[in-house]
Coordinates of C-alpha atoms and ligand atoms in Angstrom, one line a residue:
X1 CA -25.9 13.1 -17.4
X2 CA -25.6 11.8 -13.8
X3 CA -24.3 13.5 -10.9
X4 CA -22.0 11.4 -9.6
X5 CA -19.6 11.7 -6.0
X6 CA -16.6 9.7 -5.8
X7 CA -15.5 8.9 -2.6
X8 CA -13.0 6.8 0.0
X9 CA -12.7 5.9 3.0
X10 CA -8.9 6.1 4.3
X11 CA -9.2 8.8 6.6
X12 CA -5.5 9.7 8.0
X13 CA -6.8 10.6 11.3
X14 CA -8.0 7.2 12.3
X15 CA -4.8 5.9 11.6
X16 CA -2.4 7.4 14.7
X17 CA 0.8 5.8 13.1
X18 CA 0.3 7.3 9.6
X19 CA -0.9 10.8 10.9
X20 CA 1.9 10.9 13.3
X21 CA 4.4 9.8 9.9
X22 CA 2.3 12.7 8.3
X23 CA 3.1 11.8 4.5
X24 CA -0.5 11.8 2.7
X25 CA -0.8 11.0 -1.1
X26 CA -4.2 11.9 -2.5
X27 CA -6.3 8.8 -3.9
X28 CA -4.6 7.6 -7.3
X29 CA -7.4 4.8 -8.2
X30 CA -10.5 7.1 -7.0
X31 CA -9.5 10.3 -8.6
X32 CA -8.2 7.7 -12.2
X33 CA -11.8 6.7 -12.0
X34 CA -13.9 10.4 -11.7
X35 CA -11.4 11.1 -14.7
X36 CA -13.0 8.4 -16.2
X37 CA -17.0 9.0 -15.7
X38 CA -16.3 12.5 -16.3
X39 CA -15.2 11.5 -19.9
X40 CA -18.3 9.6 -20.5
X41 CA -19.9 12.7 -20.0
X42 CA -21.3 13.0 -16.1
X43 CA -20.5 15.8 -13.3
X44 CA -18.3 14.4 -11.2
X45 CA -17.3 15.3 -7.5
X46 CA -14.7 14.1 -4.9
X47 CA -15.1 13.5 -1.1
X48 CA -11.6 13.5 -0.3
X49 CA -11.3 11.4 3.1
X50 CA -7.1 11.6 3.1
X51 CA -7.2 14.7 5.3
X52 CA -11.0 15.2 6.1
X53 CA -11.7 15.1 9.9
X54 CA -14.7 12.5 10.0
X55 CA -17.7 11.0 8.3
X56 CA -19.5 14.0 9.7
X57 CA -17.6 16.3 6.7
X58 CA -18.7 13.4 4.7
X59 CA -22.5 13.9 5.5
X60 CA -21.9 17.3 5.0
X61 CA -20.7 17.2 1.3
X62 CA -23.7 15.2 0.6
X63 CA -26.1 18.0 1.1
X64 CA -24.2 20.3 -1.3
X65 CA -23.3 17.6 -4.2
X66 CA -26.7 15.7 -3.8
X67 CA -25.5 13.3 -6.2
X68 CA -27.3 10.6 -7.7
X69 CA -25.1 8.3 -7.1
X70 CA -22.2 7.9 -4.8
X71 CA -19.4 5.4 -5.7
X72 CA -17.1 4.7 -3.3
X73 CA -14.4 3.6 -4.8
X74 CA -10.6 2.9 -2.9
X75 CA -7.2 3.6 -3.8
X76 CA -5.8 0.5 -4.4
X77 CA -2.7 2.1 -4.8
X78 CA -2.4 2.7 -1.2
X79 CA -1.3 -0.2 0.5
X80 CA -2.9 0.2 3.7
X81 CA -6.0 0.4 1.8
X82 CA -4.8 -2.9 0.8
X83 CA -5.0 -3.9 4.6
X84 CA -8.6 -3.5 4.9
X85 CA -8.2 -1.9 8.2
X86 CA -10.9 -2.1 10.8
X87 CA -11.4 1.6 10.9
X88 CA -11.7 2.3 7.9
X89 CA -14.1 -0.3 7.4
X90 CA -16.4 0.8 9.7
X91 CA -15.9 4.7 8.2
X92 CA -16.8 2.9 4.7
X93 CA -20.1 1.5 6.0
X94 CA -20.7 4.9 8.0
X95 CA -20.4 6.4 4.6
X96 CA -22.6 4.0 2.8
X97 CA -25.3 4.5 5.1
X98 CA -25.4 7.9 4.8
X99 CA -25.1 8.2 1.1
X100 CA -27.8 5.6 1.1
X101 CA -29.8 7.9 3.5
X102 CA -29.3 10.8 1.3
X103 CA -31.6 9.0 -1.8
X104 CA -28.5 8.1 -3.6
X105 CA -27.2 5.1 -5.4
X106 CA -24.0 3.4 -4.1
X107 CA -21.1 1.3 -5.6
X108 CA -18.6 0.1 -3.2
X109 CA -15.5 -0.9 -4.7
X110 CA -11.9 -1.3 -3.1
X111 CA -10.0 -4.9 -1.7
X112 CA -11.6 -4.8 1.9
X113 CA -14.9 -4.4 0.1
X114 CA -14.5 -7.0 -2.4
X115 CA -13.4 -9.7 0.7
X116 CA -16.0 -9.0 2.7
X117 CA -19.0 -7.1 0.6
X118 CA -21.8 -8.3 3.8
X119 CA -21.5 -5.6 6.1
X120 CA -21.4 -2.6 3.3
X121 CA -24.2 -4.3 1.4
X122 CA -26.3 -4.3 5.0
X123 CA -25.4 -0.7 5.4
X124 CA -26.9 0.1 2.5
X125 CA -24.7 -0.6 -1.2
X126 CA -26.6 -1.1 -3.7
X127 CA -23.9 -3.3 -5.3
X128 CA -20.1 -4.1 -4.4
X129 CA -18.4 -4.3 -7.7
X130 CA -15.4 -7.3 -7.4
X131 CA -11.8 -6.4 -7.9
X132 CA -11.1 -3.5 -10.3
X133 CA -14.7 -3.3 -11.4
X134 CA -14.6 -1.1 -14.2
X135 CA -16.5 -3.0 -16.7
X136 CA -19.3 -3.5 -13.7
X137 CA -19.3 0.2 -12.8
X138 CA -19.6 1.3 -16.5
X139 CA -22.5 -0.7 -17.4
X140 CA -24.1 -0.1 -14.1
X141 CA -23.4 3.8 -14.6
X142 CA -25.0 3.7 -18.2
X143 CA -28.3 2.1 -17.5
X144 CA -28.7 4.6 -14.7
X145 CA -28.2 7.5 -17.1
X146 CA -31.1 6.0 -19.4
X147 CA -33.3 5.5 -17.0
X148 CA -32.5 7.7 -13.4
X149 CA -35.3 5.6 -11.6
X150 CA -34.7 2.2 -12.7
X151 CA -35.8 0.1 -9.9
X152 CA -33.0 -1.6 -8.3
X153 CA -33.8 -5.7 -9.5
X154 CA -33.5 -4.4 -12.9
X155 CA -30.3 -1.8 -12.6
X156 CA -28.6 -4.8 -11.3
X157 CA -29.9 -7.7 -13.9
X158 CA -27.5 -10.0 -15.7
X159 CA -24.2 -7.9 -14.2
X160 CA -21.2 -9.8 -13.8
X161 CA -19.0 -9.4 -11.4
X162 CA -20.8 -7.6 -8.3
X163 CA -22.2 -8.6 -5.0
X164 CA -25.7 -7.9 -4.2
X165 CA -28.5 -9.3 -3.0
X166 CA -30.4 -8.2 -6.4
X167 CA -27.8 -9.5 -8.8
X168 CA -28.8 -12.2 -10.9
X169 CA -25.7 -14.3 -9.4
X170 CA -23.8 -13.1 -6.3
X171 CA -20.2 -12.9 -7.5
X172 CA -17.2 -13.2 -5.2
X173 CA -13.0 -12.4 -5.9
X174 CA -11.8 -14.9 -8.4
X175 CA -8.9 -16.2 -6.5
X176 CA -6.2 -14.9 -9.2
X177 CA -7.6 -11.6 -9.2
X178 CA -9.3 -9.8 -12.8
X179 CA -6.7 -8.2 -15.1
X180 CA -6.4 -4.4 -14.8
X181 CA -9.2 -2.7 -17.4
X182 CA -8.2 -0.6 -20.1
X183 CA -10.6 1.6 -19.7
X184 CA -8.2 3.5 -16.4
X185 CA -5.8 5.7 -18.8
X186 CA -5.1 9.4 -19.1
X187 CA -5.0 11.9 -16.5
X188 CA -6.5 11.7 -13.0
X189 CA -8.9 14.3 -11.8
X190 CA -6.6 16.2 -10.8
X191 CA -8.3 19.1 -10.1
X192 CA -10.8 17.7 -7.8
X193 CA -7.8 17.4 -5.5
X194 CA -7.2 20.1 -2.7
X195 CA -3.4 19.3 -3.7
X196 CA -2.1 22.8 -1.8
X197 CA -3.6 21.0 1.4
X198 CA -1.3 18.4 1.0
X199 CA 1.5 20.5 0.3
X200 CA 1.2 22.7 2.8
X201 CA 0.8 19.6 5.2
X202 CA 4.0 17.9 3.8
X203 CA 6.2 21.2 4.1
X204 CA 5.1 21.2 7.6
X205 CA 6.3 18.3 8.6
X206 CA 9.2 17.7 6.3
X207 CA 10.2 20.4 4.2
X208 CA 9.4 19.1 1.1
X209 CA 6.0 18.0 -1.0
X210 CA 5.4 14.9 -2.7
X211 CA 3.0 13.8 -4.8
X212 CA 2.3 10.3 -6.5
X213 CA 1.5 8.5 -9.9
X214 CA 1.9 4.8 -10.9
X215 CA 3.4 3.9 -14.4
X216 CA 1.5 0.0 -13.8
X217 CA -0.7 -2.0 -12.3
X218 CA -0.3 -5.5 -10.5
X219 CA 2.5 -7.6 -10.2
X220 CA 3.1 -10.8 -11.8
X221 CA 4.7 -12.5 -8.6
X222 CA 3.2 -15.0 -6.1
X223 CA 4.8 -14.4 -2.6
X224 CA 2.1 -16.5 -0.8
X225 CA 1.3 -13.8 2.1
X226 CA 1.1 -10.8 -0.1
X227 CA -3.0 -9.5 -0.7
X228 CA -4.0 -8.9 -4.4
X229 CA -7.1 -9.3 -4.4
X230 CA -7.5 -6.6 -7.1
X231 CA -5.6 -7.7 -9.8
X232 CA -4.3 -11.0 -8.4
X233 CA -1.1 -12.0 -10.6
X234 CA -2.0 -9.8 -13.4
X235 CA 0.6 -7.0 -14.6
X236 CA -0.1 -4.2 -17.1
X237 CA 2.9 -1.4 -17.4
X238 CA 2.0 1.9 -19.4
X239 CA 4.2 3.4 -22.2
X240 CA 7.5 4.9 -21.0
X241 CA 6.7 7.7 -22.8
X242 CA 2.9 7.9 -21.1
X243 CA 4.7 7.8 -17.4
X244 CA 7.4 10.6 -18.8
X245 CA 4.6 12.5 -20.3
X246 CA 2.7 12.4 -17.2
X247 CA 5.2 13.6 -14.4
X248 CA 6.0 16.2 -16.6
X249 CA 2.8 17.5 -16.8
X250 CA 3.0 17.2 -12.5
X251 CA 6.1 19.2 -12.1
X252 CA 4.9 22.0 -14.4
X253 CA 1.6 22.2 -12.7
X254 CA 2.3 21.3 -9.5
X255 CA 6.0 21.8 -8.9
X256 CA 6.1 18.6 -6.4
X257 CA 10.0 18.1 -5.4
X258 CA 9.0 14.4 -5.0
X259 CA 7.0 11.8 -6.3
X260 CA 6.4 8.0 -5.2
X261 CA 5.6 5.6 -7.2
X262 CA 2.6 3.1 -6.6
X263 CA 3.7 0.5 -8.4
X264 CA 4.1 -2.9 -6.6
X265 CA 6.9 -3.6 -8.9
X266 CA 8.3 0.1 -11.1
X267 CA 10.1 -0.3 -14.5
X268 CA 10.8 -4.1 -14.7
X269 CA 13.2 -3.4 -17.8
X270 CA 16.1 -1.6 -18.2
X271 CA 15.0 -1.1 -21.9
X272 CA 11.6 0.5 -20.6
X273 CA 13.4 2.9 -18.0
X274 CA 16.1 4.1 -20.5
X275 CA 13.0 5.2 -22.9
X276 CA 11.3 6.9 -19.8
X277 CA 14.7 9.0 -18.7
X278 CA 15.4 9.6 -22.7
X279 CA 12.0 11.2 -22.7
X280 CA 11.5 13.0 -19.5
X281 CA 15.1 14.6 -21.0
X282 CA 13.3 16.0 -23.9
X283 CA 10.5 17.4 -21.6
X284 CA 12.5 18.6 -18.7
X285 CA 10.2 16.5 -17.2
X286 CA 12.4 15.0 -14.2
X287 CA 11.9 15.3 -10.5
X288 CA 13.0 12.8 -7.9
X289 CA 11.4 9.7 -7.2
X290 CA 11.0 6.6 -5.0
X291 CA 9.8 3.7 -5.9
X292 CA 9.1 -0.4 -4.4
X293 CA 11.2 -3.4 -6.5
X294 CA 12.0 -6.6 -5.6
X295 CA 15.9 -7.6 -5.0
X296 CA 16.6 -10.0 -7.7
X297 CA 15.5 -7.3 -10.6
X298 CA 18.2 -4.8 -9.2
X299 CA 21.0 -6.1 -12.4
X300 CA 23.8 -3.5 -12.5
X301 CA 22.4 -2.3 -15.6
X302 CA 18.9 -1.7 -13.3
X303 CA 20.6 -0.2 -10.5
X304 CA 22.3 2.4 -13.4
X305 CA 19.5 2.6 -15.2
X306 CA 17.1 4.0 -12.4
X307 CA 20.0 6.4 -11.8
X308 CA 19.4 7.7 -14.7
X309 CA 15.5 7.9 -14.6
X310 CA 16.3 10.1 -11.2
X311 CA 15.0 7.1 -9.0
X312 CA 16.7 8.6 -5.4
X313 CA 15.1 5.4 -3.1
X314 CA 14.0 1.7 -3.7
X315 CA 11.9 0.1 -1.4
X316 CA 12.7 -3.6 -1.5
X317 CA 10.8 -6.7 0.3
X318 CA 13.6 -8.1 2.2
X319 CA 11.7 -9.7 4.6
X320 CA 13.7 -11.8 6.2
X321 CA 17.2 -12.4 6.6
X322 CA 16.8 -16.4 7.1
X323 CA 16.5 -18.1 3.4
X324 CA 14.1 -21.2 4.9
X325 CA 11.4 -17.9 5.4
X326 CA 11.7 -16.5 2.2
X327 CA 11.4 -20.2 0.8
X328 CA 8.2 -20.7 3.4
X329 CA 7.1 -17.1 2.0
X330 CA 7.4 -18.1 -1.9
X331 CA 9.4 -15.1 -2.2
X332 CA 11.6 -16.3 -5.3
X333 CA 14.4 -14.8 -3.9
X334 CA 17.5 -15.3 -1.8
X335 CA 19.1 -13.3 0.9
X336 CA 21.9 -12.8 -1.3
X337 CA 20.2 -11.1 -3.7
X338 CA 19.0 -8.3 -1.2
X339 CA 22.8 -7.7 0.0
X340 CA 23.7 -7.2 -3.9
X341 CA 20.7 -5.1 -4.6
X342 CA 21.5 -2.9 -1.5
X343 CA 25.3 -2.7 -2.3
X344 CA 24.5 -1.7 -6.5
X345 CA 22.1 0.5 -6.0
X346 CA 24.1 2.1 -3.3
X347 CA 26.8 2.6 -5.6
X348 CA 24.6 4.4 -8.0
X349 CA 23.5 7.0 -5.1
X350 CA 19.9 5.5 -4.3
X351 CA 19.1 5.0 -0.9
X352 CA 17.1 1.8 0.2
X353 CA 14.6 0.5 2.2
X354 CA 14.0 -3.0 3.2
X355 CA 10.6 -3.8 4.3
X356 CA 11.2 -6.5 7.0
X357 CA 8.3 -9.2 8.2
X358 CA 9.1 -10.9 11.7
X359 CA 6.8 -13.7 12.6
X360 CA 6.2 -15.8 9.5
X361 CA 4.8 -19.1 9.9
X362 CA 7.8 -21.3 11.5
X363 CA 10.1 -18.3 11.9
X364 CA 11.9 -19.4 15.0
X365 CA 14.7 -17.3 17.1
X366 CA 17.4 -18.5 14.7
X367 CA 15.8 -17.1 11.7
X368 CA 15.3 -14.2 13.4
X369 CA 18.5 -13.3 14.7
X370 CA 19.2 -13.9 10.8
X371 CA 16.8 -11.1 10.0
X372 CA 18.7 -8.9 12.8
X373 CA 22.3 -9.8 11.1
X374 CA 20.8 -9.1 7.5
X375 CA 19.8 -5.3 8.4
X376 CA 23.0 -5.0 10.6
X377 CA 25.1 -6.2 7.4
X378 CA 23.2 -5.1 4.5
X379 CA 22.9 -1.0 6.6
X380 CA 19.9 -0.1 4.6
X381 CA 18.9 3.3 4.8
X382 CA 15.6 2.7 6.5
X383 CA 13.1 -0.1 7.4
X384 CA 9.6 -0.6 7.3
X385 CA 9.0 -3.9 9.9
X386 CA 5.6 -5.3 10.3
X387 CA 4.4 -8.7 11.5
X388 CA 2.9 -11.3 9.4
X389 CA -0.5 -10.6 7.9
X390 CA -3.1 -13.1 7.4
X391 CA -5.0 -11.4 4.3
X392 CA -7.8 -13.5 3.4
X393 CA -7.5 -14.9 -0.2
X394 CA -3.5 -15.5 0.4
X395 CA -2.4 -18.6 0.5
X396 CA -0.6 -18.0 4.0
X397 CA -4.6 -17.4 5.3
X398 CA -5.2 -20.5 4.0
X399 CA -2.6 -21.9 6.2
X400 CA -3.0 -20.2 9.5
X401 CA -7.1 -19.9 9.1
X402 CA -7.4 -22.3 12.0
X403 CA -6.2 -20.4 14.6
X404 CA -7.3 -17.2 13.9
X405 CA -9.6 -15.8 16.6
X406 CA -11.7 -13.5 16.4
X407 CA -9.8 -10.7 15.4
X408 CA -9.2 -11.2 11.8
X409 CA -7.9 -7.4 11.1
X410 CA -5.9 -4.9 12.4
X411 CA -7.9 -1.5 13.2
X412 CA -5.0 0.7 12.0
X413 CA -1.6 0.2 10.6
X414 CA 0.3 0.4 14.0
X415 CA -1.8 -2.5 15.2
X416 CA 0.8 -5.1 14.9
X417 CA -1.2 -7.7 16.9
X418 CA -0.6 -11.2 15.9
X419 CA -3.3 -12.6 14.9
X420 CA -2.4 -16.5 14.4
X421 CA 0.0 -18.9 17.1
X422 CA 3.5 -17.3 16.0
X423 CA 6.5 -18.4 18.4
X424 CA 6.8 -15.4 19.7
X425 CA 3.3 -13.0 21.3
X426 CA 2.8 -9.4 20.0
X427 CA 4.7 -7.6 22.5
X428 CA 8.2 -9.4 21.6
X429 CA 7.8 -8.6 17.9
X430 CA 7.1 -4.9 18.9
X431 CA 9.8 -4.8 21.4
X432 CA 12.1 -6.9 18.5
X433 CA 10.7 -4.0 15.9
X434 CA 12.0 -0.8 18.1
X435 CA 15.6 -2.6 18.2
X436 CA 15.8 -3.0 14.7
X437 CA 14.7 0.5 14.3
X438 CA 17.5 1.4 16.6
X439 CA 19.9 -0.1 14.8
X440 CA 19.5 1.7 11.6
X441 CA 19.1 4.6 13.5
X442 CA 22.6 4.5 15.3
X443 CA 24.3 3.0 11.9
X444 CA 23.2 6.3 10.4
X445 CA 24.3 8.3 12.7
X446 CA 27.5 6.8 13.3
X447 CA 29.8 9.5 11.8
X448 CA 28.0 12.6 13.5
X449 CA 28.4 10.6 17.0
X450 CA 32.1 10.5 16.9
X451 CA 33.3 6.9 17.9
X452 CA 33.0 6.9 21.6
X453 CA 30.1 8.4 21.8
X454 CA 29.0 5.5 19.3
X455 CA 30.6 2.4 20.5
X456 CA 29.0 3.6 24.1
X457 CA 25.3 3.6 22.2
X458 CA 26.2 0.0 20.7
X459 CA 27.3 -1.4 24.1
X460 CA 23.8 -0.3 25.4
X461 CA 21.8 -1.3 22.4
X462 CA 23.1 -4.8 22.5
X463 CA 22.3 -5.1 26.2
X464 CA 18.9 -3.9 25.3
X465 CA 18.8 -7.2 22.7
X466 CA 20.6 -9.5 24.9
X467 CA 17.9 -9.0 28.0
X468 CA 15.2 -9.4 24.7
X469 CA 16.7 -12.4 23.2
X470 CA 16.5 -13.9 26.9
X471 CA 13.3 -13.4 27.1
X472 CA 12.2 -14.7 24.1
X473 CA 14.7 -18.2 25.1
X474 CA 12.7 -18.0 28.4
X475 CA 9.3 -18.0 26.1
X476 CA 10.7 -20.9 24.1
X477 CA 10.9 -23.3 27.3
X478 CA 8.2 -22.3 28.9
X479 CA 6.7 -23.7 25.8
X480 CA 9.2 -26.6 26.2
X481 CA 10.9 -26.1 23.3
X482 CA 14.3 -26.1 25.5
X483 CA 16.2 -27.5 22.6
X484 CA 15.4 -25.1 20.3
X485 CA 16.0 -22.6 22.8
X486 CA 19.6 -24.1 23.9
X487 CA 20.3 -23.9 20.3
X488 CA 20.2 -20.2 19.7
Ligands
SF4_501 S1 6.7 -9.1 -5.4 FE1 5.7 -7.7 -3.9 S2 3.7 -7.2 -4.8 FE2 4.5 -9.0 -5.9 S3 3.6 -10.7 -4.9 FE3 5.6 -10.4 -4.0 S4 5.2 -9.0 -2.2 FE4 3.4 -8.9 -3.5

């Protein structure tokens, strides 16, 4: 038996934007996968960095668990995991190097680590295991438990799938990802969560506690921006009656009033989502839910169906309101399939968010007053707007690697920076950002405003985008694109 400490590196505090938002979900993938060891039959223990205050704690919880070895191991659930964040990479090699220092072994696995495995392997990894790793770590895990000093050459002989500088061949991300392993089912750990922490932190700050849980992994679609560098077009969906099963086991235990789903894409049949709500009937098992879906799935039949599942909000990647953008993006879907999603699953008493990209490769002024119309049209309930993200691995990388300099990552998710030649700098996509924001915010609040009060807080917001648009039209012609600027 080994004694093994799981671990991640997302600490909320080194992220400003998400610890101001303050809605923390403990680590889906790393607690799935100490639920996992612990079933092969080694002690397992959990450095929680969601809500710790540094890698000092981490250091700390070191000398108590001495573990043999320490597998770092990210939520890929977590999409600004997904975004490899400077920070956080820098935390992750902090946290290597003082597992390392400690005596123990360490596995690094998680997508920043599996794109760019040099700087954790100099800190000290023994191994970065590729994508998912599973089969990797399992193997590696089991020749450890035979033989605790097994020098480090042999640990690592004839593995697939890992970088290190004593594997046998240095492995890097296949470029459509590894299919998720079959080994990640049952219950998470759980109870190596401090889950009244979160609560308590979520009551604070909105009144209510959510938890989360996926019902699959991957998504079968190829939108050429979006980073999946875990399971790359792979898709594997659990049981209806394994999802049901598990968030009833949640509400008993932990009476969350919430719960988001992980999923890149949740339910993707109506068929699949009538067994789930037919079973979480028969368990009492319901509690409200969010989830992330992309427009053209939202049938009528969907939109009832998820109703009756007690889905309460879809996310949906809108993107753009321009239809030559969602082409450039691969997106497989057209802007009028986001106003029909919005309006069906409206009717049905879901809210929706559209998550809205400015700055895509070619995106001009035109497409982006197109983006402005589609959220002042469509009236979602909320946005999410970020700027275009060259992930390596992505075909859109592929396209804008040229003129990256020499930042290549954001270090935290309010970053924004624009990191290729868009038409626009950073500063006008921010500045075009708080005005959409505005928008939804005054459409919301239209009927508690009373309508002079409201018609006075629409003159001003579209003077605020008037003197915006002008600059951007000045922009344009500095850049002597006059005609394009004339044209808008
Ligand atoms: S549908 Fe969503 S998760 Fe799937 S490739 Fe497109 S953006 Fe990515």
């Amino acid at each position: 038996m080994l004694r093994i400490q799981l671990a991640h590196s997302y600490f909320l505090r080194f992220d400003q934007k998400q610890w101001e938002r303050g809605k923390p979900y403990p680590p889906l993938a790393t607690i799935q996968v100490a639920a996992m060891l612990r079933r092969m039959g080694h002690e397992v223990t959990l450095f929680d960095a969601m809500l710790a205050e540094g890698v000092d704690a981490y250091a700390d919880t070191l000398r108590d668990a001495r573990p043999d070895l320490v597998v770092l191991y990210e939520d890929n659930f977590n999409f600004l995991t997904k975004m490899c964040l400077g920070r956080m990479h820098e935390a992750a090699c902090r946290m290597v190097s003082e597992a390392s220092g400690s005596g123990a072994r360490v596995l690094v696995a998680g997508s920043d680590a599996s794109d760019r495995p040099g700087l954790l392997l100099e800190a000290g990894a023994d191994a970065v295991l590729i994508g998912e790793g599973i089969a990797a770590l399992c193997e590696l895990v089991g020749r450890l438990d035979r033989e605790q000093d097994i020098d480090v050459p042999r640990w690592m002989s004839g593995i697939g799938g890992v970088a290190s500088p004593h594997a046998d061949t240095v492995a890097t991300r296949p470029p459509n990802g590894m299919p998720p392993a079959p080994q990640l089912s049952g219950e998470a750990a759980w109870d190596l969560v401090d889950i009244e922490r979160y609560r308590r932190l979520w009551e604070e700050r909105h009144g209510y506690f959510s938890m989360n849980m996926v019902a699959s992994r991957g998504c079968p679609f190829r939108c050429n921006w979006c980073a999946k560098p875990i399971w790359g077009n792979h898709y594997r969906q659990r049981s209806a009656r394994d999802v049901a099963e598990e968030m009833a086991m949640l509400k008993r235990r932990f009476r969350p009033d919430h719960i988001w789903m992980a999923d890149d894409i949740f339910g993707f049949r109506v068929d699949w989502l009538d067994e789930f709500a037919e079973r979480l009937g028969e368990l009492d098992g319901m509690v409200p839910f969010s989830i992330q879906i992309r427009a053209n799935m939202i049938s009528e039949a969907m939109a009832a169906a998820l109703e009756r599942a007690g889905c309460v909000e879809a996310w949906i990647g809108a993107e753009s309101g321009s239809q030559r953008i969602l082409d450039a993006m691969a997106k497989d879907t057209d802007v009028e399939h986001v106003y029909s999603a919005r309006s069906r699953l409206g009717a049905h008493g879901i809210r929706v968010g559209f998550f809205i990209q400015l700055g895509y490769l070619g995106e001009q002024l035109e497409d982006l007053l197109a983006t402005r119309e589609l959220v002042a049209n469509a009236a979602p309930d909320e946005i999410g707007v970020s700027v275009s993200y060259p992930l390596p691995g992505t075909r859109f990388y592929e396209q804008v690697k040229a003129q990256l300099g020499a930042k290549t990552h954001w270090d935290d998710s309010g970053d924004l920076a624009m990191m290729f030649r868009g038409a626009y700098d950073s500063g006008f996509y921010r500045s075009f950002r708080d005005l959409l924001h505005r928008q939804v915010e005054l459409m919301q609040s239209e009927q508690g405003l009373g309508p002079r009060v409201y018609g006075e807080a629409c003159a001003r917001l579209e003077a605020r985008w008037q003197a915006l648009l002008a600059s951007g039209r000045d922009h344009l012609r500095e850049l002597g694109h006059v005609a394009a600027a004339e044209d808008c």
